[in-house]
Coordinates of C-alpha atoms in Angstrom, one line a residue:
M1 CA -97.2 -35.4 -58.5
S2 CA -98.9 -38.8 -59.0
A3 CA -101.1 -41.1 -57.1
S4 CA -101.6 -44.3 -58.9
S5 CA -104.7 -45.4 -57.1
P6 CA -107.7 -45.1 -59.4
D7 CA -109.9 -43.6 -56.7
S8 CA -107.3 -41.0 -55.5
P9 CA -106.7 -38.2 -57.9
P10 CA -103.5 -36.2 -57.2
P11 CA -104.3 -33.6 -54.6
S12 CA -103.4 -30.0 -55.4
I13 CA -100.5 -28.5 -53.5
G14 CA -100.9 -26.3 -50.5
R15 CA -98.5 -25.3 -47.7
R16 CA -98.7 -25.3 -44.0
T17 CA -98.8 -21.6 -43.4
L18 CA -101.4 -20.8 -46.1
L19 CA -103.7 -23.7 -45.1
G20 CA -103.1 -23.0 -41.4
A21 CA -104.3 -19.5 -41.8
A22 CA -107.3 -20.7 -43.7
A23 CA -107.9 -23.4 -41.3
V24 CA -71.5 -49.1 -23.4
A25 CA -70.7 -53.0 -23.2
T26 CA -69.7 -54.9 -26.3
P27 CA -72.9 -56.0 -28.1
A28 CA -73.9 -59.6 -27.5
V29 CA -76.8 -61.8 -28.3
L30 CA -79.5 -61.2 -25.7
G31 CA -81.9 -64.0 -24.9
V32 CA -82.9 -63.6 -21.3
A33 CA -81.0 -60.6 -20.0
T34 CA -78.1 -61.7 -17.8
P35 CA -76.2 -59.9 -15.1
A36 CA -73.3 -59.6 -17.5
A37 CA -75.4 -58.0 -20.2
A38 CA -77.0 -55.6 -17.7
A39 CA -73.7 -54.6 -16.0
P40 CA -72.8 -50.9 -15.9
S41 CA -69.7 -49.7 -17.7
P42 CA -66.4 -50.4 -15.7
A43 CA -66.1 -46.7 -15.0
A44 CA -69.6 -46.5 -13.6
A45 CA -69.2 -49.7 -11.6
G46 CA -65.9 -48.3 -10.1
S47 CA -67.6 -45.1 -9.2
A48 CA -70.5 -46.9 -7.6
R49 CA -68.1 -49.0 -5.4
K50 CA -66.3 -45.9 -4.2
K51 CA -69.3 -44.2 -2.8
P52 CA -73.1 -44.8 -2.8
R53 CA -75.2 -42.8 -5.1
A54 CA -77.0 -39.8 -3.6
L55 CA -79.7 -40.0 -6.2
P56 CA -81.7 -43.2 -6.7
G57 CA -82.0 -45.1 -9.9
G58 CA -85.3 -46.5 -11.1
G59 CA -88.7 -45.6 -9.7
D60 CA -92.2 -44.7 -11.0
L61 CA -92.6 -43.4 -14.5
G62 CA -95.0 -40.7 -13.5
P63 CA -98.6 -39.7 -14.3
N64 CA -98.2 -39.2 -18.0
V65 CA -96.8 -42.6 -18.8
I66 CA -100.0 -44.7 -19.0
V67 CA -99.4 -48.4 -18.9
F68 CA -102.0 -51.0 -20.1
D69 CA -102.2 -54.7 -19.9
P70 CA -104.8 -56.9 -21.7
S71 CA -107.0 -57.0 -18.5
T72 CA -107.0 -53.2 -18.0
P73 CA -110.6 -52.0 -18.1
G74 CA -111.7 -49.0 -20.2
I75 CA -108.6 -48.9 -22.5
Q76 CA -110.4 -47.4 -25.5
A77 CA -112.0 -44.7 -23.3
R78 CA -108.6 -43.7 -21.9
L79 CA -107.1 -43.6 -25.4
D80 CA -110.0 -41.4 -26.6
Q81 CA -109.6 -39.1 -23.6
V82 CA -105.9 -38.5 -24.3
F83 CA -106.6 -38.0 -28.0
R84 CA -109.4 -35.4 -27.4
Q85 CA -106.9 -33.4 -25.3
Q86 CA -104.0 -33.7 -27.8
E87 CA -105.7 -33.9 -31.2
S88 CA -105.2 -30.2 -32.1
A89 CA -102.8 -29.1 -29.2
Q90 CA -100.0 -28.4 -31.6
F91 CA -98.2 -26.1 -29.3
G92 CA -99.7 -27.3 -26.0
T93 CA -97.9 -28.5 -22.9
G94 CA -99.5 -32.0 -22.7
R95 CA -97.1 -34.9 -23.1
Y96 CA -98.0 -38.6 -23.0
A97 CA -96.5 -42.1 -23.5
L98 CA -99.1 -44.9 -23.9
L99 CA -97.3 -48.2 -23.1
F100 CA -98.8 -51.7 -23.7
K101 CA -97.6 -54.7 -21.8
P102 CA -97.0 -57.9 -23.9
G103 CA -100.2 -59.7 -24.8
T104 CA -103.1 -59.4 -27.2
Y105 CA -105.6 -56.4 -27.3
N106 CA -108.8 -56.6 -29.3
G107 CA -111.0 -53.9 -30.9
L108 CA -108.8 -50.9 -30.2
N109 CA -108.3 -47.7 -32.3
A110 CA -105.6 -45.7 -30.8
Q111 CA -105.8 -42.3 -32.4
L112 CA -102.7 -40.3 -31.8
G113 CA -102.6 -36.5 -31.4
F114 CA -99.7 -34.2 -30.7
Y115 CA -96.9 -35.2 -28.3
T116 CA -98.3 -38.7 -27.9
S117 CA -96.2 -41.8 -28.2
I118 CA -97.5 -45.4 -28.3
A119 CA -95.3 -48.4 -27.8
G120 CA -95.3 -52.0 -26.9
L121 CA -93.2 -53.3 -23.9
G122 CA -92.0 -56.6 -25.4
L123 CA -88.6 -57.4 -26.8
S124 CA -90.2 -57.9 -30.2
P125 CA -93.1 -56.1 -31.8
D126 CA -94.9 -59.4 -32.1
D127 CA -95.0 -59.7 -28.3
T128 CA -97.7 -57.0 -28.2
T129 CA -100.5 -57.4 -30.7
I130 CA -103.3 -55.0 -31.2
N131 CA -106.2 -56.4 -33.2
G132 CA -107.1 -52.9 -34.3
D133 CA -105.4 -49.7 -35.5
V134 CA -103.0 -47.0 -34.5
T135 CA -104.4 -44.1 -36.4
V136 CA -103.2 -40.6 -37.5
D137 CA -105.6 -38.6 -39.6
A138 CA -106.2 -34.9 -40.2
G139 CA -109.8 -34.1 -39.3
W140 CA -108.6 -31.4 -36.9
F141 CA -107.0 -29.6 -39.8
N142 CA -109.7 -30.0 -42.5
G143 CA -108.0 -33.1 -44.1
N144 CA -104.5 -31.5 -44.4
A145 CA -101.9 -33.7 -42.8
T146 CA -98.9 -31.3 -43.3
Q147 CA -98.9 -30.3 -39.6
N148 CA -99.3 -33.7 -38.1
F149 CA -96.0 -33.4 -36.2
W150 CA -94.6 -34.8 -32.9
R151 CA -96.1 -38.3 -32.4
S152 CA -94.7 -41.8 -32.7
A153 CA -95.5 -45.5 -32.8
E154 CA -93.0 -48.2 -31.8
N155 CA -92.6 -51.9 -31.1
L156 CA -96.2 -53.1 -31.8
A157 CA -97.9 -55.6 -34.1
L158 CA -101.1 -54.3 -35.7
V159 CA -103.9 -56.3 -37.3
P160 CA -105.9 -53.4 -38.9
V161 CA -109.6 -53.8 -38.8
N162 CA -110.1 -53.1 -42.5
G163 CA -106.8 -54.5 -43.5
T164 CA -105.0 -51.2 -43.8
N165 CA -103.7 -48.9 -41.0
R166 CA -103.8 -45.1 -41.6
W167 CA -100.6 -43.2 -40.6
A168 CA -101.0 -39.7 -42.2
V169 CA -98.1 -37.8 -40.7
A170 CA -95.6 -35.0 -41.4
Q171 CA -92.3 -34.4 -39.8
A172 CA -91.1 -35.7 -36.4
A173 CA -93.5 -38.6 -36.4
P174 CA -91.4 -41.8 -36.5
F175 CA -92.9 -45.3 -37.2
R176 CA -90.3 -47.6 -35.7
R177 CA -90.1 -51.3 -35.0
M178 CA -93.6 -51.9 -36.1
H179 CA -95.2 -55.0 -37.6
V180 CA -98.3 -54.2 -39.7
R181 CA -100.1 -57.4 -40.6
G182 CA -101.8 -55.7 -43.5
G183 CA -101.3 -52.5 -45.5
L184 CA -100.2 -49.0 -44.5
N185 CA -101.9 -45.8 -45.8
L186 CA -99.7 -42.7 -45.4
S187 CA -102.3 -40.2 -46.5
P188 CA -105.3 -38.6 -44.7
T189 CA -108.9 -39.4 -45.4
G190 CA -109.8 -37.7 -48.7
Y191 CA -106.1 -37.9 -49.8
G192 CA -105.4 -34.3 -48.8
W193 CA -101.9 -32.8 -48.4
A194 CA -99.2 -34.8 -46.5
S195 CA -95.6 -34.0 -45.9
G196 CA -93.9 -36.8 -44.0
G197 CA -92.1 -39.0 -43.0
Y198 CA -90.0 -41.9 -41.6
I199 CA -90.2 -45.6 -41.1
A200 CA -87.4 -47.8 -39.7
D201 CA -87.0 -51.4 -38.5
S202 CA -90.6 -52.2 -39.5
R203 CA -92.3 -54.9 -41.4
I204 CA -95.5 -54.1 -43.4
D205 CA -96.8 -57.3 -44.8
G206 CA -99.1 -55.7 -47.3
Q207 CA -98.8 -52.6 -49.5
V208 CA -97.6 -49.2 -48.4
G209 CA -99.6 -46.4 -50.1
P210 CA -98.1 -43.0 -49.8
Y211 CA -100.7 -41.4 -52.1
S212 CA -100.2 -37.6 -51.5
Q213 CA -97.1 -37.9 -49.4
Q214 CA -94.5 -35.5 -51.0
Q215 CA -91.5 -37.2 -49.6
W216 CA -90.7 -40.3 -47.4
Y217 CA -87.7 -42.2 -46.1
T218 CA -87.8 -45.9 -45.2
R219 CA -84.8 -47.6 -43.6
D220 CA -83.9 -51.2 -42.8
S221 CA -87.4 -52.6 -43.1
A222 CA -89.5 -55.1 -45.1
I223 CA -92.5 -54.3 -47.2
G224 CA -95.0 -56.2 -49.3
S225 CA -95.0 -53.5 -52.0
W226 CA -95.0 -49.7 -52.5
L227 CA -97.8 -48.0 -54.4
N228 CA -96.6 -44.7 -55.8
G229 CA -94.4 -41.7 -55.4
V230 CA -94.8 -37.9 -55.5
W231 CA -91.4 -36.1 -55.3
N232 CA -88.9 -38.0 -53.3
M233 CA -89.3 -41.5 -52.0
V234 CA -86.0 -42.9 -50.5
F235 CA -85.3 -46.5 -49.4
S236 CA -82.1 -48.0 -47.8
G237 CA -81.9 -51.6 -46.7
V238 CA -85.5 -52.2 -47.4
E239 CA -86.6 -55.7 -48.5
G240 CA -89.4 -55.3 -51.1
A241 CA -88.5 -51.7 -52.0
P242 CA -89.1 -50.6 -55.6
A243 CA -86.2 -50.5 -57.9
Q244 CA -84.1 -47.4 -58.4
S245 CA -85.8 -45.2 -60.9
F246 CA -85.4 -41.5 -60.0
P247 CA -86.9 -39.2 -61.2
N248 CA -89.7 -41.1 -62.7
P249 CA -91.0 -42.7 -60.5
P250 CA -89.0 -40.7 -57.9
Y251 CA -87.5 -43.7 -56.2
T252 CA -84.0 -43.6 -54.7
T253 CA -83.1 -47.1 -53.6
L254 CA -80.0 -48.3 -51.8
G255 CA -79.7 -52.0 -51.2
T256 CA -78.3 -51.5 -47.7
T257 CA -77.7 -48.8 -45.1
P258 CA -74.0 -48.3 -44.5
I259 CA -74.2 -48.1 -40.7
S260 CA -77.2 -48.2 -38.5
R261 CA -78.0 -48.8 -34.8
E262 CA -81.6 -48.8 -33.8
K263 CA -83.1 -46.6 -31.2
P264 CA -83.0 -47.7 -27.5
F265 CA -86.4 -48.8 -26.2
L266 CA -88.1 -49.6 -22.9
Y267 CA -89.4 -53.1 -22.3
L268 CA -90.5 -55.4 -19.6
Q269 CA -88.7 -58.5 -18.3
G270 CA -91.2 -60.0 -16.0
N271 CA -92.3 -57.1 -13.9
D272 CA -89.1 -55.2 -14.3
Y273 CA -88.5 -52.4 -16.7
R274 CA -85.3 -52.5 -18.8
V275 CA -83.9 -50.5 -21.6
F276 CA -82.7 -52.4 -24.6
L277 CA -79.7 -51.1 -26.6
P278 CA -79.6 -52.5 -30.1
E279 CA -76.2 -53.3 -31.5
K280 CA -74.6 -51.5 -34.5
R281 CA -75.0 -53.1 -37.9
T282 CA -73.0 -52.4 -41.0
N283 CA -74.5 -52.8 -44.5
A284 CA -77.8 -53.4 -42.8
R285 CA -80.9 -54.7 -44.6
G286 CA -84.3 -55.7 -43.2
V287 CA -85.6 -55.7 -39.6
T288 CA -83.5 -56.5 -36.5
W289 CA -86.2 -58.5 -34.8
G290 CA -87.4 -61.0 -37.4
N291 CA -85.3 -64.0 -36.6
G292 CA -85.1 -64.8 -32.9
T293 CA -84.2 -62.4 -30.1
P294 CA -82.7 -59.1 -31.1
R295 CA -79.0 -58.5 -30.8
G296 CA -77.7 -55.9 -28.3
T297 CA -77.4 -55.3 -24.6
S298 CA -79.8 -54.4 -21.8
L299 CA -79.8 -52.1 -18.8
P300 CA -82.1 -52.3 -15.8
L301 CA -84.2 -49.2 -14.9
S302 CA -82.2 -49.1 -11.7
Q303 CA -79.3 -47.7 -13.7
F304 CA -81.4 -44.8 -14.9
Y305 CA -82.3 -41.6 -13.1
V306 CA -86.0 -41.4 -13.8
A307 CA -86.5 -37.6 -14.3
R308 CA -89.8 -35.8 -13.8
P309 CA -90.6 -32.3 -15.1
G310 CA -89.5 -29.6 -12.7
V311 CA -86.2 -31.3 -11.9
S312 CA -83.2 -29.0 -12.2
A313 CA -80.3 -29.3 -14.7
A314 CA -78.0 -29.5 -11.7
T315 CA -79.8 -32.7 -10.5
L316 CA -79.7 -34.2 -14.0
N317 CA -76.0 -33.5 -14.1
Q318 CA -75.5 -35.0 -10.7
A319 CA -77.2 -38.2 -11.8
L320 CA -75.0 -38.4 -14.8
A321 CA -71.9 -37.7 -12.7
E322 CA -72.9 -40.6 -10.4
G323 CA -72.9 -43.0 -13.3
L324 CA -76.6 -43.1 -14.0
H325 CA -78.3 -42.8 -17.4
L326 CA -81.3 -40.5 -17.9
L327 CA -84.9 -41.5 -18.6
L328 CA -86.9 -38.3 -19.2
T329 CA -90.6 -38.9 -18.5
P330 CA -93.2 -36.9 -20.4
G331 CA -93.3 -33.2 -19.7
I332 CA -91.4 -29.9 -20.1
Y333 CA -88.0 -29.3 -18.5
H334 CA -86.5 -25.9 -18.0
L335 CA -82.7 -25.8 -18.0
D336 CA -80.5 -23.0 -16.5
R337 CA -77.4 -24.8 -17.6
P338 CA -76.5 -27.5 -20.2
I339 CA -77.1 -31.2 -19.5
Q340 CA -73.5 -32.4 -19.6
V341 CA -73.0 -36.0 -21.0
N342 CA -69.4 -36.8 -20.3
R343 CA -69.4 -40.6 -19.8
A344 CA -69.0 -43.1 -22.7
G345 CA -72.0 -45.2 -23.3
T346 CA -74.5 -42.8 -21.6
V347 CA -78.1 -43.2 -22.6
V348 CA -80.5 -40.2 -22.5
L349 CA -83.9 -41.5 -23.5
G350 CA -87.1 -39.4 -23.6
L351 CA -90.6 -40.7 -23.4
G352 CA -93.7 -38.9 -24.8
Y353 CA -91.8 -36.1 -26.4
A354 CA -90.1 -34.9 -23.2
T355 CA -89.2 -31.3 -24.0
L356 CA -86.0 -29.4 -22.9
I357 CA -86.2 -25.6 -22.9
P358 CA -82.8 -23.8 -22.3
D359 CA -83.3 -20.6 -20.4
G360 CA -81.1 -17.6 -20.4
G361 CA -79.4 -18.5 -23.7
V362 CA -77.6 -21.7 -22.5
T363 CA -77.1 -24.8 -24.6
A364 CA -79.6 -27.6 -23.8
V365 CA -77.3 -30.6 -24.2
Q366 CA -73.5 -31.0 -24.6
V367 CA -71.9 -34.3 -25.2
A368 CA -68.2 -34.9 -24.7
D369 CA -65.9 -36.6 -27.3
V370 CA -66.6 -40.1 -26.0
D371 CA -67.8 -43.4 -27.4
G372 CA -71.3 -44.7 -27.7
V373 CA -73.6 -42.0 -26.3
R374 CA -77.2 -42.6 -27.3
L375 CA -79.6 -39.6 -27.4
A376 CA -83.1 -40.5 -28.3
G377 CA -86.7 -39.4 -28.2
F378 CA -86.9 -35.8 -27.0
L379 CA -87.6 -32.3 -28.2
V380 CA -85.4 -29.2 -27.7
D381 CA -87.4 -26.0 -27.7
A382 CA -85.4 -22.8 -28.0
G383 CA -85.9 -20.2 -25.3
P384 CA -86.6 -16.5 -25.7
V385 CA -82.9 -15.5 -25.1
N386 CA -80.7 -16.4 -28.0
S387 CA -78.7 -19.6 -27.5
A388 CA -75.5 -19.9 -29.5
T389 CA -76.2 -23.6 -29.9
L390 CA -79.0 -25.9 -28.7
L391 CA -77.4 -29.3 -29.0
E392 CA -73.7 -30.0 -29.3
I393 CA -72.2 -33.5 -30.0
G394 CA -68.6 -33.2 -29.1
P395 CA -66.6 -30.1 -28.3
R396 CA -65.0 -27.9 -31.0
G397 CA -62.0 -29.7 -32.4
A398 CA -63.2 -33.2 -31.4
S399 CA -61.1 -35.8 -33.2
R400 CA -61.3 -39.2 -31.5
D401 CA -62.1 -42.3 -33.6
H402 CA -65.6 -43.6 -32.6
S403 CA -66.0 -45.9 -35.6
A404 CA -66.4 -49.0 -33.3
N405 CA -69.0 -47.4 -31.1
P406 CA -70.5 -44.2 -32.5
T407 CA -72.8 -41.7 -30.8
T408 CA -76.3 -41.8 -32.1
V409 CA -78.9 -39.0 -32.2
Q410 CA -82.3 -40.5 -32.9
D411 CA -85.8 -38.9 -32.9
V412 CA -84.2 -35.8 -31.3
F413 CA -86.1 -32.9 -32.6
V414 CA -85.3 -29.1 -32.4
R415 CA -87.8 -26.3 -32.6
I416 CA -87.2 -22.5 -32.7
G417 CA -90.4 -20.6 -32.2
G418 CA -94.0 -21.7 -32.7
A419 CA -94.7 -22.5 -29.0
G420 CA -93.6 -19.0 -28.2
A421 CA -90.6 -16.7 -28.7
G422 CA -87.3 -18.6 -29.4
K423 CA -83.9 -17.9 -30.9
A424 CA -80.7 -19.8 -31.6
T425 CA -77.8 -19.0 -33.8
T426 CA -77.1 -22.7 -34.6
S427 CA -79.5 -25.5 -33.6
M428 CA -77.4 -28.7 -33.8
V429 CA -73.6 -28.9 -34.0
I430 CA -71.9 -32.3 -34.7
N431 CA -68.2 -32.2 -33.8
S432 CA -67.6 -35.8 -32.9
R433 CA -66.4 -38.2 -35.6
H434 CA -68.6 -41.1 -36.8
T435 CA -71.8 -39.7 -35.2
I436 CA -75.0 -41.1 -36.7
V437 CA -77.9 -38.7 -36.9
D438 CA -80.9 -41.1 -37.5
H439 CA -84.1 -39.1 -38.0
T440 CA -84.2 -35.6 -36.9
W441 CA -86.4 -32.6 -37.7
V442 CA -84.7 -29.3 -37.0
W443 CA -87.3 -26.6 -37.5
R444 CA -87.4 -22.9 -37.4
A445 CA -91.2 -22.4 -37.1
D446 CA -93.2 -20.9 -39.9
H447 CA -96.4 -20.7 -37.9
G448 CA -97.6 -20.5 -34.3
E449 CA -96.5 -17.9 -31.8
G450 CA -93.2 -16.0 -31.8
V451 CA -92.7 -16.3 -35.6
G452 CA -91.1 -13.7 -37.9
W453 CA -87.9 -13.1 -39.9
E454 CA -86.2 -11.6 -36.9
T455 CA -88.6 -12.7 -34.1
N456 CA -87.4 -16.4 -34.2
R457 CA -84.1 -15.7 -35.8
A458 CA -82.0 -18.8 -36.3
D459 CA -79.2 -18.6 -38.9
Y460 CA -78.1 -22.3 -39.1
G461 CA -80.0 -25.5 -38.6
V462 CA -77.4 -28.3 -38.6
V463 CA -73.6 -27.7 -38.7
V464 CA -71.4 -30.8 -39.1
N465 CA -67.7 -30.2 -38.3
G466 CA -66.8 -33.8 -37.5
D467 CA -65.5 -36.3 -40.0
D468 CA -67.2 -39.5 -41.0
V469 CA -70.7 -38.4 -39.9
L470 CA -73.7 -40.2 -41.3
A471 CA -77.2 -38.8 -41.5
T472 CA -80.2 -41.1 -42.2
G473 CA -83.4 -39.1 -42.5
L474 CA -82.4 -35.5 -42.2
F475 CA -85.3 -33.0 -42.1
V476 CA -84.2 -29.3 -41.7
E477 CA -86.4 -26.3 -42.5
H478 CA -86.7 -22.6 -42.7
F479 CA -83.4 -21.2 -41.4
N480 CA -82.3 -17.7 -42.1
K481 CA -79.1 -18.8 -43.7
Y482 CA -77.8 -22.3 -44.4
D483 CA -80.1 -25.0 -43.2
V484 CA -77.3 -27.6 -43.3
Q485 CA -73.6 -26.6 -43.4
W486 CA -71.3 -29.7 -43.7
N487 CA -67.6 -29.0 -43.1
G488 CA -66.4 -32.5 -42.0
Q489 CA -64.8 -35.0 -44.4
R490 CA -66.4 -38.2 -45.6
G491 CA -69.9 -37.2 -44.6
R492 CA -72.9 -39.0 -46.0
T493 CA -76.6 -38.2 -46.1
I494 CA -79.3 -40.6 -47.1
F495 CA -82.5 -38.6 -47.5
F496 CA -82.8 -34.8 -46.9
Q497 CA -86.0 -32.8 -46.8
N498 CA -85.9 -29.0 -46.7
E499 CA -88.0 -25.9 -47.1
K500 CA -86.3 -22.6 -47.3
A501 CA -87.7 -19.9 -44.9
Y502 CA -91.1 -18.7 -46.0
D503 CA -90.9 -15.3 -44.4
A504 CA -87.9 -13.6 -46.1
P505 CA -89.1 -10.0 -46.6
N506 CA -87.1 -9.3 -49.8
Q507 CA -84.2 -10.4 -52.0
A508 CA -81.6 -8.4 -50.0
A509 CA -82.6 -10.3 -46.8
I510 CA -81.3 -13.6 -48.1
Q511 CA -78.4 -12.3 -50.3
N512 CA -75.3 -14.4 -49.7
G513 CA -72.5 -12.2 -51.1
S514 CA -72.9 -12.4 -54.8
I515 CA -75.2 -15.4 -54.6
K516 CA -78.9 -15.2 -54.5
G517 CA -79.9 -17.0 -51.2
Y518 CA -78.2 -19.4 -48.9
A519 CA -78.2 -23.0 -50.1
A520 CA -80.4 -25.5 -48.1
Y521 CA -77.4 -27.9 -48.0
K522 CA -73.9 -26.5 -48.2
V523 CA -70.8 -28.6 -48.3
G524 CA -67.7 -26.7 -47.1
D525 CA -65.2 -25.5 -49.7
G526 CA -62.4 -27.5 -48.1
V527 CA -64.3 -30.8 -48.2
T528 CA -62.8 -33.4 -50.5
T529 CA -65.1 -36.4 -49.9
H530 CA -68.9 -36.3 -49.4
E531 CA -71.9 -38.2 -50.7
G532 CA -75.6 -37.7 -50.6
W533 CA -78.6 -39.6 -51.9
G534 CA -82.2 -38.4 -52.3
L535 CA -82.1 -34.8 -51.3
G536 CA -84.8 -32.2 -51.9
S537 CA -85.3 -28.5 -51.2
Y538 CA -88.5 -26.5 -51.7
C539 CA -89.2 -22.8 -51.7
Y540 CA -92.4 -21.0 -50.7
Y541 CA -91.5 -17.3 -50.4
N542 CA -95.1 -16.3 -49.6
V543 CA -94.2 -12.9 -48.1
N544 CA -92.4 -11.9 -51.2
P545 CA -93.0 -14.3 -54.2
S546 CA -90.5 -12.4 -56.4
I547 CA -87.5 -13.7 -54.4
V548 CA -85.1 -15.9 -56.5
Q549 CA -83.0 -18.6 -54.9
H550 CA -79.9 -19.4 -57.0
H551 CA -79.7 -23.1 -56.0
G552 CA -80.8 -25.6 -53.4
F553 CA -77.4 -27.3 -53.0
A554 CA -73.8 -26.0 -53.0
A555 CA -70.6 -28.0 -53.0
P556 CA -67.1 -27.9 -54.2
V557 CA -66.6 -29.4 -57.6
R558 CA -64.5 -32.4 -56.9
S559 CA -64.7 -36.1 -58.0
G560 CA -65.0 -37.2 -54.3
V561 CA -68.0 -34.9 -53.6
R562 CA -70.9 -36.7 -55.2
F563 CA -74.7 -36.4 -55.1
H564 CA -77.4 -38.7 -56.4
N565 CA -81.0 -37.8 -57.1
L566 CA -81.4 -34.1 -56.2
L567 CA -84.5 -32.0 -56.7
V568 CA -85.8 -28.5 -56.1
V569 CA -89.4 -27.4 -56.2
S570 CA -91.1 -24.0 -56.3
L571 CA -94.4 -24.4 -54.5
G572 CA -97.0 -22.7 -56.6
G573 CA -94.5 -20.2 -58.0
Q574 CA -93.9 -18.6 -54.6
G575 CA -90.3 -17.8 -55.3
Q576 CA -88.1 -19.6 -57.8
Y577 CA -84.8 -21.6 -58.1
E578 CA -82.4 -20.8 -60.9
C579 CA -80.4 -24.1 -60.5
V580 CA -80.5 -27.3 -58.5
I581 CA -76.8 -27.6 -57.4
N582 CA -74.2 -25.0 -58.0
D583 CA -74.8 -23.8 -61.5
T584 CA -76.3 -27.1 -62.7
G585 CA -79.9 -28.1 -63.2
S586 CA -82.9 -26.4 -64.9
P587 CA -84.6 -23.5 -63.2
T588 CA -88.1 -23.8 -61.8
S589 CA -90.6 -21.6 -63.4
G590 CA -94.2 -20.4 -63.4
T591 CA -96.8 -21.5 -60.9
S592 CA -96.6 -25.2 -61.7
T593 CA -95.2 -27.2 -58.8
V594 CA -93.0 -29.4 -60.8
P595 CA -89.5 -30.5 -59.5
S596 CA -86.3 -29.7 -61.3
T597 CA -84.0 -32.7 -60.9
V598 CA -80.4 -33.7 -61.2
V599 CA -79.8 -37.5 -61.2
S600 CA -76.0 -37.4 -60.7
Y601 CA -73.5 -34.7 -59.8
P602 CA -70.9 -33.9 -60.8

């Protein structure tokens, strides 16, 4: 690994467990939202005319959505209070969304702990300016940022006090639609370990310094410059990105992103809340908000059922059946049946890491084979009774063409164990064609409560059966068998980060027929077309360091199945890989944490 700043020597490698123990409508240009732009879908409108809704739309956002305007007294004190509560509450129950009305705020430092989201309420990040910082550091964990999960920043302009904002995060910590009028430092104070991360639709005027960050994905953004790379830095559609140079420096650079559609977001029009739905872009590059008003449509809050923790799955499904969308306010929701999303164009938007826990082995969310569903901003936490699946996009056998209006899954995170006992055979199943999975972390916990090879058993992380699926920013870790199994045709992944399960007791426990271990990313034998860029898998078999993993990646050998810039890493010699993909690529060896790479396959 390298850190090219003269005052930041490369930190030595350490892992989380070890250190933890030690320490809709056709898109249109939206100016001012019009009744046409805000209209419900024809089906929803027809249903509303036939009978009045039994459940109201709109309403108060609840006690854990804290809204500030520039005249609010005591903003810093309130921010500090939330941070003190959430700083080290990795598996706690607190959930918060900190929302800032358009305007200018001076002298703030919003430190973000677990399950805390901060966001501006303008149509553009530049509508809400903080002369100050939005900070993530790792003092709570002795300078180790590899467990700085589950927090987010969106839709703000920052003018950092010292010229550079610190955002030292790991997985499930998106930095979206942000304008940093200065630099961005992605490492903790002291340049300790870091294992992030994700940036999208953001402009950083100055330099981005990853320093110790092991891997990072930046999409459809603009940066002044990029300082260094450790193992796997991936860019697609980023103005100012470094040139393609993998593996030295380890930059994977695509000029554009094939298809993208930004995450829905809450904003204010006057005194009224609305949800903006950005339009789909093809061959995207740069931010969506830099030149005038953003493109997309808008829905008033009155078309959303504003859910509070404690509401039943039956009520959520009733709201959906009545033509409402769902806004999940911060908190924990127990489900005794799946949330059924059956209507095209439905939006399910979570605030402050709203968390869904399926009880009794049910699936948390099931989406029909319909156009344009948008799932965004929530966490699914497996329950103690095994669920066959936790999140299903489309039923088995789904085959409709959704290319004009795909379903998007954005900042939807899945966790099995850690906060308590949890089990799921398969976490996320994508059956619908053309689905875009834009930033997810699907995690079988390696630390916390309810953790053990069989205790939080979870065989498969993400299974893709649908054709034409695109993943941008795919983080999947620690599953008992395949972390990703991709059976659909014409699938594409830009950036993949993986660690194999730490806790395998012995070689036999991971044996896959005649193959040593299950690949982190397996392309089905019947697939004829598939492509991936910037994919990494790491092993840390700390329970039994003698375990050997044959390869990180497995795929049929066909000209249409192509990979670019792959790597595997043995962390400190805790287990080894024999190959990178199939039988290709040098083995890892010894205790040196040095990647083995394959630039192009086949």
